[in-house]
XYZ file of N, CA, C and O in Angstrom:
864
model
N 101.052 110.350 75.732
C 102.482 110.101 75.951
C 103.074 111.159 76.881
O 103.509 110.865 77.983
N 103.074 112.424 76.444
C 103.611 113.493 77.293
C 102.702 113.714 78.498
O 101.503 113.925 78.365
N 103.294 113.643 79.679
C 102.538 113.854 80.910
C 102.003 112.578 81.519
O 101.527 112.588 82.649
N 102.060 111.474 80.770
C 101.610 110.195 81.306
C 102.778 109.211 81.365
O 103.150 108.745 82.431
N 103.376 108.909 80.217
C 104.541 108.027 80.202
C 105.817 108.779 80.565
O 106.699 108.254 81.236
N 105.932 110.000 80.070
C 107.104 110.840 80.328
C 106.637 112.255 80.615
O 105.505 112.624 80.277
N 107.494 113.045 81.231
C 107.179 114.461 81.441
C 108.186 115.303 80.663
O 109.281 115.579 81.143
N 107.803 115.676 79.464
C 108.671 116.489 78.622
C 108.136 117.909 78.508
O 108.505 118.646 77.598
N 107.245 118.272 79.437
C 106.645 119.596 79.385
C 107.661 120.715 79.358
O 107.536 121.671 78.578
N 108.691 120.628 80.189
C 109.686 121.694 80.232
C 110.470 121.770 78.924
O 110.815 122.865 78.470
N 110.718 120.614 78.303
C 111.409 120.613 77.016
C 110.560 121.301 75.946
O 111.073 122.064 75.123
N 109.267 121.032 75.971
C 108.365 121.689 75.019
C 108.299 123.196 75.277
O 108.330 124.006 74.333
N 108.196 123.558 76.541
C 108.119 124.981 76.878
C 109.359 125.731 76.412
O 109.268 126.811 75.806
N 110.522 125.152 76.669
C 111.771 125.790 76.241
C 111.845 125.903 74.719
O 112.359 126.892 74.181
N 111.325 124.886 74.025
C 111.322 124.929 72.560
C 110.421 126.042 72.044
O 110.776 126.759 71.094
N 109.253 126.199 72.656
C 108.355 127.290 72.257
C 108.981 128.647 72.550
O 108.871 129.581 71.739
N 109.636 128.791 73.689
C 110.290 130.055 74.029
C 111.368 130.395 73.004
O 111.461 131.542 72.516
N 112.170 129.417 72.645
C 113.231 129.660 71.669
C 112.648 130.040 70.318
O 113.115 130.988 69.661
N 111.601 129.338 69.896
C 110.970 129.630 68.611
C 110.355 131.024 68.591
O 110.566 131.795 67.646
N 109.599 131.355 69.629
C 108.906 132.641 69.622
C 109.871 133.813 69.761
O 109.584 134.910 69.255
N 110.999 133.587 70.403
C 112.028 134.633 70.421
C 112.596 134.836 69.027
O 112.820 135.962 68.591
N 112.815 133.725 68.307
C 113.296 133.828 66.925
C 112.330 134.646 66.073
O 112.745 135.479 65.251
N 111.028 134.378 66.268
C 110.002 135.002 65.437
C 109.477 136.312 66.019
O 108.628 136.959 65.407
N 109.988 136.681 67.208
C 109.536 137.891 67.900
C 108.021 137.892 68.115
O 107.319 138.869 67.876
N 107.564 136.750 68.608
C 106.151 136.574 68.932
C 106.003 136.434 70.447
O 106.899 135.931 71.119
N 104.880 136.870 71.004
C 104.672 136.743 72.451
C 104.364 135.298 72.826
O 103.705 134.579 72.084
N 104.875 134.871 73.978
C 104.574 133.537 74.480
C 104.863 133.504 75.966
O 105.948 133.865 76.403
N 103.876 133.059 76.748
C 104.010 133.026 78.202
C 103.790 131.611 78.731
O 103.315 130.722 78.014
N 104.124 131.424 79.992
C 103.859 130.145 80.647
C 102.356 129.857 80.630
O 101.939 128.706 80.443
N 101.546 130.890 80.790
C 100.092 130.710 80.748
C 99.643 130.231 79.368
O 98.743 129.386 79.254
N 100.254 130.758 78.309
C 99.936 130.301 76.956
C 100.256 128.816 76.815
O 99.484 128.046 76.232
N 101.390 128.424 77.351
C 101.818 127.029 77.261
C 100.846 126.124 78.005
O 100.401 125.099 77.472
N 100.508 126.487 79.226
C 99.641 125.650 80.040
C 98.243 125.534 79.442
O 97.595 124.491 79.550
N 97.790 126.613 78.787
C 96.447 126.611 78.214
C 96.337 125.746 76.966
O 95.238 125.332 76.586
N 97.473 125.467 76.326
C 97.436 124.735 75.057
C 98.210 123.422 75.093
O 98.290 122.728 74.078
N 98.762 123.056 76.236
C 99.555 121.820 76.326
C 98.659 120.624 76.028
O 97.582 120.483 76.589
N 99.101 119.765 75.118
C 98.296 118.626 74.700
C 97.589 118.846 73.381
O 97.026 117.922 72.811
N 97.602 120.115 72.887
C 96.999 120.416 71.594
C 97.964 120.058 70.474
O 99.172 119.929 70.670
N 97.428 119.946 69.259
C 98.270 119.817 68.064
C 98.859 121.174 67.713
O 98.269 122.213 67.990
N 100.036 121.165 67.094
C 100.694 122.431 66.733
C 99.835 123.357 65.878
O 99.823 124.571 66.115
N 99.123 122.857 64.858
C 98.318 123.783 64.059
C 97.304 124.567 64.888
O 97.118 125.769 64.670
N 96.664 123.880 65.849
C 95.686 124.579 66.692
C 96.374 125.573 67.636
O 95.876 126.673 67.875
N 97.545 125.189 68.158
C 98.283 126.093 69.048
C 98.693 127.361 68.305
O 98.493 128.486 68.786
N 99.277 127.187 67.132
C 99.795 128.334 66.369
C 98.672 129.289 66.003
O 98.801 130.516 66.158
N 97.557 128.762 65.541
C 96.446 129.650 65.142
C 95.772 130.297 66.356
O 95.330 131.437 66.282
N 95.714 129.569 67.454
C 95.109 130.126 68.670
C 95.952 131.267 69.235
O 95.424 132.326 69.603
N 97.260 131.077 69.296
C 98.127 132.046 69.965
C 98.674 133.131 69.044
O 98.901 134.262 69.485
N 98.898 132.792 67.778
C 99.614 133.721 66.906
C 98.775 134.273 65.762
O 99.252 135.101 64.990
N 97.518 133.816 65.633
C 96.637 134.407 64.634
C 96.249 133.456 63.521
O 96.888 132.425 63.306
N 95.188 133.836 62.812
C 94.629 133.000 61.756
C 95.203 133.313 60.377
O 94.793 132.713 59.380
N 96.150 134.236 60.291
C 96.609 134.716 58.988
C 97.675 133.835 58.352
O 98.009 134.023 57.180
N 98.196 132.844 59.086
C 99.247 132.002 58.525
C 98.670 131.001 57.527
O 97.584 130.460 57.721
N 99.409 130.753 56.445
C 99.012 129.729 55.491
C 99.306 128.348 56.072
O 100.021 128.225 57.081
N 98.774 127.305 55.440
C 99.042 125.937 55.888
C 100.541 125.654 55.874
O 101.081 125.027 56.788
N 101.213 126.121 54.828
C 102.652 125.890 54.714
C 103.412 126.598 55.825
O 104.371 126.054 56.386
N 102.994 127.825 56.156
C 103.658 128.575 57.223
C 103.433 127.921 58.578
O 104.361 127.836 59.397
N 102.222 127.447 58.817
C 101.923 126.740 60.067
C 102.797 125.493 60.185
O 103.379 125.214 61.241
N 102.919 124.749 59.097
C 103.738 123.543 59.102
C 105.205 123.867 59.366
O 105.882 123.166 60.123
N 105.702 124.952 58.775
C 107.105 125.322 58.949
C 107.383 125.779 60.369
O 108.394 125.395 60.977
N 106.485 126.570 60.934
C 106.654 127.039 62.315
C 106.636 125.848 63.272
O 107.482 125.731 64.167
N 105.674 124.947 63.079
C 105.587 123.773 63.935
C 106.809 122.880 63.820
O 107.301 122.361 64.820
N 107.313 122.722 62.607
C 108.491 121.871 62.394
C 109.715 122.439 63.086
O 110.512 121.693 63.677
N 109.882 123.768 63.049
C 111.029 124.392 63.721
C 110.948 124.178 65.220
O 111.961 123.865 65.870
N 109.762 124.339 65.762
C 109.607 124.125 67.208
C 109.972 122.700 67.583
O 110.664 122.456 68.583
N 109.522 121.731 66.795
C 109.791 120.334 67.120
C 111.261 119.974 66.940
O 111.786 119.109 67.649
N 111.937 120.618 66.024
C 113.381 120.399 65.893
C 114.109 120.838 67.159
O 115.016 120.148 67.641
N 113.709 121.992 67.709
C 114.292 122.460 68.968
C 114.000 121.461 70.090
O 114.870 121.150 70.911
N 112.757 120.964 70.120
C 112.357 120.022 71.170
C 113.172 118.729 71.095
O 113.695 118.250 72.103
N 113.281 118.157 69.905
C 113.995 116.879 69.771
C 115.478 117.019 70.096
O 116.073 116.130 70.720
N 116.049 118.121 69.700
C 117.469 118.344 70.010
C 117.674 118.383 71.524
O 118.632 117.812 72.057
N 116.761 119.050 72.227
C 116.863 119.145 73.677
C 116.630 117.784 74.332
O 117.307 117.417 75.294
N 115.669 117.012 73.807
C 115.378 115.692 74.373
C 116.582 114.767 74.234
O 116.913 114.013 75.156
N 117.237 114.820 73.081
C 118.423 113.981 72.863
C 119.563 114.402 73.791
O 120.308 113.556 74.303
N 119.694 115.697 74.004
C 120.791 116.205 74.834
C 120.566 115.919 76.309
O 121.479 115.487 77.016
N 119.341 116.160 76.775
C 119.047 116.042 78.202
C 118.617 114.638 78.610
O 118.725 114.262 79.771
N 118.079 113.886 77.648
C 117.570 112.560 77.955
C 116.132 112.606 78.464
O 115.659 113.648 78.919
N 115.451 111.483 78.365
C 114.053 111.370 78.791
C 113.889 110.042 79.520
O 114.378 109.009 79.049
N 113.210 110.064 80.665
C 112.985 108.842 81.431
C 111.491 108.648 81.662
O 110.712 109.602 81.657
N 111.102 107.401 81.857
C 109.704 107.097 82.149
C 109.306 107.626 83.525
O 110.116 107.654 84.456
N 108.062 108.039 83.644
C 107.538 108.498 84.929
C 107.319 107.313 85.870
O 107.244 106.158 85.437
N 107.222 107.567 87.189
C 107.052 106.489 88.163
C 105.868 105.581 87.830
O 104.767 106.068 87.560
N 106.116 104.304 87.859
C 105.064 103.322 87.631
C 104.809 102.976 86.176
O 104.106 101.984 85.889
N 105.347 103.759 85.249
C 105.031 103.544 83.837
C 105.542 102.199 83.334
O 104.813 101.436 82.683
N 106.803 101.899 83.615
C 107.388 100.644 83.127
C 106.639 99.433 83.682
O 106.309 98.496 82.947
N 106.354 99.457 84.971
C 105.653 98.331 85.597
C 104.273 98.137 84.996
O 103.858 96.998 84.709
N 103.545 99.227 84.789
C 102.199 99.124 84.232
C 102.236 98.639 82.785
O 101.463 97.749 82.405
N 103.128 99.193 81.978
C 103.226 98.770 80.574
C 103.560 97.290 80.477
O 102.944 96.547 79.695
N 104.538 96.859 81.257
C 104.920 95.447 81.237
C 103.781 94.561 81.735
O 103.531 93.476 81.184
N 103.090 95.013 82.776
C 101.990 94.229 83.332
C 100.835 94.083 82.358
O 100.257 92.992 82.219
N 100.486 95.169 81.679
C 99.403 95.112 80.702
C 99.778 94.207 79.531
O 98.952 93.447 79.028
N 101.034 94.294 79.104
C 101.495 93.429 78.009
C 101.419 91.964 78.417
O 100.951 91.102 77.653
N 101.850 91.657 79.634
C 101.836 90.279 80.117
C 100.414 89.747 80.249
O 100.163 88.551 80.079
N 99.460 90.659 80.545
C 98.059 90.260 80.704
C 97.333 90.145 79.368
O 96.153 89.789 79.334
N 98.027 90.468 78.275
C 97.437 90.305 76.953
C 96.730 91.516 76.396
O 96.040 91.418 75.379
N 96.894 92.669 77.040
C 96.279 93.890 76.524
C 96.967 94.353 75.246
O 98.187 94.243 75.097
N 96.172 94.899 74.322
C 96.710 95.643 73.189
C 96.961 97.067 73.676
O 96.083 97.673 74.301
N 98.131 97.621 73.391
C 98.465 98.964 73.854
C 98.788 99.869 72.664
O 99.413 99.443 71.697
N 98.337 101.104 72.765
C 98.548 102.061 71.680
C 98.888 103.425 72.242
O 98.489 103.776 73.358
N 99.624 104.177 71.456
C 99.897 105.579 71.753
C 98.935 106.432 70.938
O 98.812 106.251 69.719
N 98.243 107.352 71.582
C 97.389 108.321 70.894
C 97.887 109.704 71.260
O 97.544 110.229 72.317
N 98.707 110.297 70.399
C 99.409 111.535 70.753
C 99.131 112.664 69.779
O 98.939 112.437 68.577
N 99.153 113.884 70.300
C 99.057 115.087 69.471
C 100.407 115.475 68.888
O 100.498 116.406 68.088
N 101.458 114.771 69.292
C 102.813 115.104 68.856
C 103.094 114.550 67.458
O 102.483 113.569 67.027
N 104.045 115.144 66.736
C 104.477 114.583 65.452
C 105.059 113.187 65.642
O 105.613 112.870 66.690
N 104.970 112.362 64.606
C 105.425 110.977 64.693
C 106.909 110.902 65.044
O 107.342 110.007 65.788
N 107.698 111.816 64.526
C 109.128 111.792 64.812
C 109.394 111.952 66.307
O 110.323 111.340 66.855
N 108.577 112.780 66.977
C 108.716 112.945 68.425
C 108.358 111.661 69.160
O 109.052 111.241 70.094
N 107.244 111.056 68.752
C 106.795 109.822 69.400
C 107.863 108.742 69.262
O 108.226 108.069 70.236
N 108.369 108.580 68.045
C 109.401 107.559 67.814
C 110.643 107.812 68.669
O 111.250 106.871 69.194
N 111.026 109.081 68.812
C 112.199 109.411 69.615
C 111.981 109.031 71.080
O 112.865 108.443 71.711
N 110.812 109.370 71.621
C 110.534 109.050 73.027
C 110.515 107.542 73.243
O 111.063 107.025 74.228
N 109.891 106.817 72.340
C 109.846 105.361 72.474
C 111.243 104.763 72.393
O 111.557 103.797 73.095
N 112.088 105.355 71.544
C 113.464 104.880 71.433
C 114.253 105.189 72.706
O 114.957 104.315 73.233
N 114.126 106.409 73.208
C 114.885 106.802 74.395
C 114.464 106.011 75.628
O 115.275 105.758 76.524
N 113.184 105.638 75.704
C 112.677 104.900 76.863
C 112.653 103.388 76.630
O 112.279 102.634 77.532
N 113.018 102.971 75.421
C 113.055 101.547 75.067
C 111.711 100.862 75.323
O 111.638 99.802 75.958
N 110.653 101.470 74.814
C 109.309 100.926 75.019
C 108.568 100.642 73.714
O 107.408 100.241 73.750
N 109.227 100.825 72.565
C 108.512 100.682 71.295
C 107.894 99.301 71.121
O 106.823 99.161 70.510
N 108.531 98.267 71.675
C 108.036 96.895 71.507
C 106.739 96.633 72.266
O 106.076 95.611 72.029
N 106.356 97.532 73.157
C 105.165 97.329 73.981
C 103.883 97.854 73.337
O 102.792 97.621 73.859
N 104.008 98.548 72.206
C 102.841 99.175 71.586
C 102.538 98.559 70.227
O 103.410 98.457 69.362
N 101.269 98.178 70.063
C 100.827 97.577 68.808
C 100.259 98.621 67.840
O 100.035 98.322 66.669
N 100.023 99.817 68.322
C 99.507 100.879 67.466
C 100.040 102.229 67.902
O 100.203 102.470 69.101
N 100.332 103.078 66.927
C 100.795 104.438 67.224
C 100.019 105.414 66.350
O 99.946 105.250 65.132
N 99.443 106.417 66.986
C 98.738 107.481 66.273
C 99.375 108.799 66.680
O 99.508 109.095 67.875
N 99.768 109.583 65.710
C 100.430 110.866 65.970
C 99.705 111.983 65.226
O 98.659 111.758 64.585
N 100.245 113.188 65.296
C 99.614 114.359 64.690
C 99.315 114.145 63.211
O 98.280 114.585 62.716
N 100.217 113.463 62.506
C 100.046 113.281 61.064
C 98.836 112.423 60.705
O 98.342 112.471 59.574
N 98.353 111.636 61.657
C 97.235 110.725 61.397
C 95.872 111.354 61.640
O 94.850 110.717 61.387
N 95.848 112.573 62.147
C 94.586 113.203 62.525
C 94.398 114.544 61.836
O 95.358 115.197 61.437
N 93.145 114.923 61.716
C 92.794 116.251 61.198
C 92.200 117.137 62.284
O 92.112 118.352 62.118
N 91.806 116.520 63.380
C 91.179 117.260 64.469
C 91.881 116.924 65.781
O 92.134 115.752 66.066
N 92.198 117.939 66.563
C 92.880 117.729 67.833
C 91.922 117.489 68.982
O 90.708 117.714 68.863
N 92.466 117.005 70.084
C 91.680 116.868 71.313
C 91.108 118.243 71.680
O 91.777 119.242 71.474
N 89.875 118.318 72.174
C 89.041 117.259 72.759
C 88.243 116.404 71.784
O 87.428 115.595 72.206
N 88.436 116.595 70.477
C 87.836 115.665 69.528
C 88.426 114.270 69.774
O 89.632 114.134 69.987
N 87.617 113.217 69.733
C 88.113 111.867 70.055
C 88.858 111.171 68.924
O 89.263 110.016 69.077
N 89.066 111.851 67.789
C 89.615 111.186 66.611
C 90.886 110.397 66.905
O 91.036 109.256 66.471
N 91.829 110.983 67.640
C 93.115 110.324 67.872
C 92.940 108.983 68.585
O 93.596 107.995 68.259
N 92.020 108.925 69.545
C 91.818 107.692 70.293
C 90.991 106.674 69.508
O 91.203 105.465 69.626
N 90.062 107.154 68.713
C 89.269 106.245 67.893
C 90.141 105.565 66.839
O 89.980 104.368 66.554
N 91.067 106.320 66.265
C 91.992 105.732 65.296
C 92.901 104.711 65.989
O 93.172 103.635 65.449
N 93.359 105.054 67.195
C 94.209 104.132 67.951
C 93.473 102.824 68.234
O 94.039 101.734 68.086
N 92.215 102.925 68.649
C 91.423 101.728 68.926
C 91.268 100.877 67.669
O 91.388 99.639 67.705
N 91.031 101.534 66.547
C 90.878 100.808 65.280
C 92.177 100.113 64.886
O 92.162 98.977 64.385
N 93.304 100.777 65.122
C 94.592 100.192 64.751
C 94.886 98.898 65.500
O 95.533 97.994 64.969
N 94.427 98.818 66.744
C 94.692 97.600 67.519
C 93.496 96.660 67.534
O 93.517 95.625 68.207
N 92.444 97.004 66.796
C 91.306 96.114 66.655
C 90.466 95.948 67.896
O 89.946 94.861 68.166
N 90.313 97.037 68.665
C 89.547 96.984 69.904
C 88.416 98.011 69.846
O 88.635 99.160 69.456
N 87.217 97.610 70.232
C 86.086 98.533 70.244
C 86.328 99.634 71.273
O 86.876 99.371 72.352
N 85.917 100.881 70.985
C 86.114 101.975 71.940
C 85.589 101.671 73.337
O 86.209 102.044 74.334
N 84.467 100.980 73.423
C 83.880 100.674 74.726
C 84.769 99.763 75.557
O 84.636 99.695 76.787
N 85.703 99.079 74.897
C 86.628 98.175 75.602
C 88.000 98.791 75.797
O 88.980 98.075 76.053
N 88.088 100.115 75.686
C 89.366 100.819 75.830
C 89.418 101.645 77.108
O 88.404 102.202 77.537
N 90.598 101.732 77.676
C 90.874 102.646 78.782
C 91.987 103.585 78.334
O 93.056 103.134 77.932
N 91.725 104.873 78.383
C 92.712 105.887 78.019
C 93.370 106.402 79.290
O 92.691 106.657 80.291
N 94.681 106.551 79.246
C 95.405 107.178 80.355
C 95.857 108.549 79.894
O 96.551 108.669 78.883
N 95.457 109.580 80.615
C 95.675 110.966 80.199
C 96.126 111.824 81.378
O 96.006 111.428 82.532
N 96.670 113.000 81.053
C 97.008 113.958 82.107
C 96.414 115.324 81.815
O 96.525 116.229 82.644
N 95.775 115.488 80.644
C 95.276 116.796 80.230
C 93.750 116.798 80.167
O 93.120 115.793 79.840
N 93.170 117.956 80.459
C 91.714 118.104 80.420
C 91.172 117.744 79.042
O 90.204 116.994 78.911
N 91.791 118.293 77.982
C 91.283 118.009 76.633
C 91.424 116.528 76.291
O 90.623 115.983 75.532
N 92.433 115.874 76.852
C 92.610 114.449 76.619
C 91.521 113.626 77.277
O 90.996 112.676 76.684
N 91.175 113.994 78.504
C 90.075 113.319 79.197
C 88.776 113.520 78.425
O 88.004 112.572 78.205
N 88.531 114.749 77.992
C 87.321 115.050 77.226
C 87.275 114.231 75.943
O 86.212 113.732 75.550
N 88.421 114.076 75.293
C 88.484 113.293 74.059
C 88.162 111.830 74.316
O 87.422 111.192 73.554
N 88.718 111.285 75.391
C 88.459 109.892 75.731
C 86.976 109.652 75.978
O 86.390 108.688 75.468
N 86.366 110.514 76.760
C 84.952 110.349 77.088
C 84.065 110.561 75.869
O 83.052 109.875 75.695
N 84.454 111.496 74.991
C 83.692 111.721 73.761
C 83.752 110.507 72.850
O 82.839 110.265 72.050
N 84.838 109.730 72.973
C 84.988 108.519 72.180
C 84.345 107.294 72.800
O 84.446 106.195 72.251
N 83.684 107.466 73.943
C 83.015 106.348 74.602
C 83.942 105.434 75.366
O 83.632 104.256 75.592
N 85.093 105.958 75.803
C 86.093 105.161 76.484
C 86.185 105.527 77.963
O 85.851 106.641 78.357
N 86.656 104.600 78.776
C 86.990 104.906 80.151
C 88.288 105.703 80.179
O 89.110 105.602 79.255
N 88.498 106.480 81.249
C 89.700 107.320 81.301
C 90.268 107.398 82.710
O 89.548 107.682 83.671
N 91.565 107.140 82.798
C 92.324 107.327 84.027
C 93.150 108.601 83.848
O 93.898 108.719 82.877
N 93.002 109.539 84.765
C 93.771 110.789 84.701
C 94.877 110.753 85.747
O 94.638 110.416 86.902
N 96.081 111.101 85.311
C 97.255 111.079 86.180
C 97.732 112.508 86.414
O 97.877 113.283 85.472
N 97.986 112.838 87.674
C 98.324 114.221 88.028
C 99.805 114.441 88.301
O 100.209 115.549 88.652
N 100.637 113.417 88.140
C 102.038 113.504 88.554
C 102.769 114.665 87.902
O 103.528 115.388 88.549
N 102.577 114.856 86.600
C 103.299 115.918 85.893
C 102.829 117.308 86.317
O 103.557 118.289 86.154
N 101.618 117.393 86.838
C 101.138 118.635 87.419
C 100.691 119.704 86.445
O 100.546 120.874 86.820
N 100.435 119.332 85.190
C 100.011 120.338 84.224
C 98.539 120.707 84.383
O 98.121 121.795 83.982
N 97.744 119.793 84.981
C 96.312 120.040 85.158
C 95.896 119.530 86.532
O 96.206 118.383 86.883
N 95.194 120.329 87.332
C 94.798 119.910 88.676
C 93.711 118.843 88.656
O 92.900 118.772 87.724
N 93.693 118.027 89.687
C 92.740 116.922 89.779
C 91.281 117.357 89.642
O 90.506 116.691 88.945
N 90.847 118.464 90.293
C 89.438 118.855 90.153
C 89.025 119.113 88.704
O 87.916 118.738 88.289
N 89.901 119.710 87.920
C 89.567 119.975 86.514
C 89.507 118.687 85.703
O 88.672 118.535 84.810
N 90.380 117.749 86.027
C 90.363 116.466 85.336
C 89.097 115.685 85.678
O 88.513 115.027 84.821
N 88.679 115.798 86.932
C 87.453 115.113 87.343
C 86.242 115.749 86.678
O 85.336 115.048 86.204
N 86.217 117.074 86.614
C 85.124 117.773 85.941
C 85.043 117.388 84.467
O 83.962 117.346 83.878
N 86.192 117.096 83.878
C 86.227 116.714 82.463
C 85.665 115.314 82.234
O 85.377 114.947 81.088
N 85.524 114.541 83.315
C 84.901 113.229 83.189
C 85.767 112.046 83.513
O 85.382 110.893 83.250
N 86.959 112.269 84.077
C 87.851 111.145 84.391
C 87.151 110.147 85.308
O 86.497 110.523 86.271
N 87.295 108.865 85.003
C 86.679 107.813 85.814
C 87.503 107.479 87.040
O 86.984 106.954 88.026
N 88.810 107.770 86.964
C 89.721 107.502 88.075
C 90.833 108.529 88.041
O 91.360 108.845 86.971
N 91.186 109.085 89.196
C 92.299 110.024 89.315
C 93.419 109.332 90.086
O 93.188 108.749 91.145
N 94.630 109.388 89.552
C 95.787 108.790 90.223
C 96.905 109.813 90.287
O 97.095 110.590 89.353
N 97.648 109.816 91.384
C 98.745 110.767 91.509
C 99.933 110.362 90.645
O 100.746 111.199 90.258
N 100.030 109.062 90.331
C 101.062 108.579 89.418
C 100.635 107.215 88.902
O 99.712 106.582 89.435
N 101.327 106.730 87.878
C 101.007 105.410 87.346
C 101.368 104.303 88.327
O 100.922 103.161 88.156
N 102.150 104.617 89.355
C 102.444 103.624 90.386
C 101.170 103.209 91.127
O 101.128 102.138 91.744
N 100.124 104.051 91.056
C 98.852 103.743 91.698
C 97.908 102.983 90.774
O 96.804 102.598 91.187
N 98.310 102.802 89.532
C 97.441 102.151 88.542
C 97.939 100.732 88.292
O 99.051 100.528 87.828
N 97.108 99.767 88.596
C 97.463 98.361 88.403
C 96.649 97.768 87.261
O 95.649 98.343 86.813
N 97.081 96.596 86.804
C 96.303 95.871 85.798
C 94.907 95.584 86.334
O 93.910 95.689 85.613
N 94.821 95.263 87.605
C 93.527 94.983 88.220
C 92.586 96.169 88.161
O 91.386 96.013 87.898
N 93.106 97.385 88.399
C 92.255 98.573 88.339
C 91.761 98.820 86.925
O 90.612 99.237 86.717
N 92.611 98.578 85.950
C 92.203 98.731 84.548
C 91.085 97.738 84.227
O 90.065 98.088 83.613
N 91.242 96.508 84.662
C 90.218 95.483 84.432
C 88.900 95.848 85.090
O 87.820 95.663 84.503
N 88.962 96.382 86.298
C 87.727 96.740 87.001
C 86.990 97.874 86.285
O 85.771 97.892 86.233
N 87.744 98.822 85.735
C 87.103 99.894 84.959
C 86.363 99.317 83.759
O 85.249 99.731 83.437
N 86.982 98.380 83.090
C 86.352 97.760 81.918
C 85.146 96.925 82.311
O 84.143 96.900 81.597
N 85.224 96.266 83.444
C 84.089 95.465 83.922
C 82.907 96.363 84.264
O 81.758 96.005 84.011
N 83.181 97.544 84.786
C 82.109 98.496 85.094
C 81.414 98.965 83.832
O 80.253 99.361 83.849
N 82.139 98.941 82.713
C 81.576 99.387 81.442
C 80.581 98.373 80.894
O 79.667 98.722 80.150
N 80.772 97.101 81.241
C 79.943 96.042 80.685
C 78.519 96.078 81.250
O 78.311 96.482 82.386
C-alpha cells in the first residue's frame, strides 16, 4: 500500500520523529529508510533495543500510528499516478485484488477510506494478521489465501526491497515501482523484481497478464 498506491512516507517519518522526540530516542532519516516497509515490532527492536516487553512495543507502535493517522486526516492522502486506472482495469478484467501491508489495520482502513478504494479489494492483510514481517512471504501468502488464488498465479506490486524479496520467497511474480523513491531500481532488481516501472501509469492489465503467462 505505502509507496505503491499512495506515498505516505513523509507522514510516517514525521510520526516517528515526533514519537522519538517524546521518548528521547535517536532517530534519523537513514533509520527510516533502512526500515521502511517493516512491521513496527521489528522496527522498534532493531532501532531501540531488545529490552522492551511485548506490551511496551505495542504501546510505542500504537502511539506512532496515532500520530500518523492524525497527520493523514489533516493533510489528506491521494493515489499515486496510474493507481486508480490500474485498480479499475484489473477489477474490470476479473482479477481478485488484495492488500498485503505491514501497517496496522486501522491505517489500511483509513487509506482505503480517504482514497475511496475499499470496494476494489476482496482481501486485506495487515500487521495484526502476521507474526513475521517482510522479507518473510507470510503477508502475501495470507493475502493469496484470502482471495482464493494460488501464489503462482499472483502478481505483487511493491516499492521496497524487503517487499520484493517477500513476493519472490512466496513464489509470486513481482512488479517494483520506483515513483515514491524510497528504494533505487538497481536494488529492487537485485531483490528479484520481474518488472521495474517508474510509476503505475506504466503498468497495464496486459503487462500483468503477460507476467502470469510467463509463469505458466
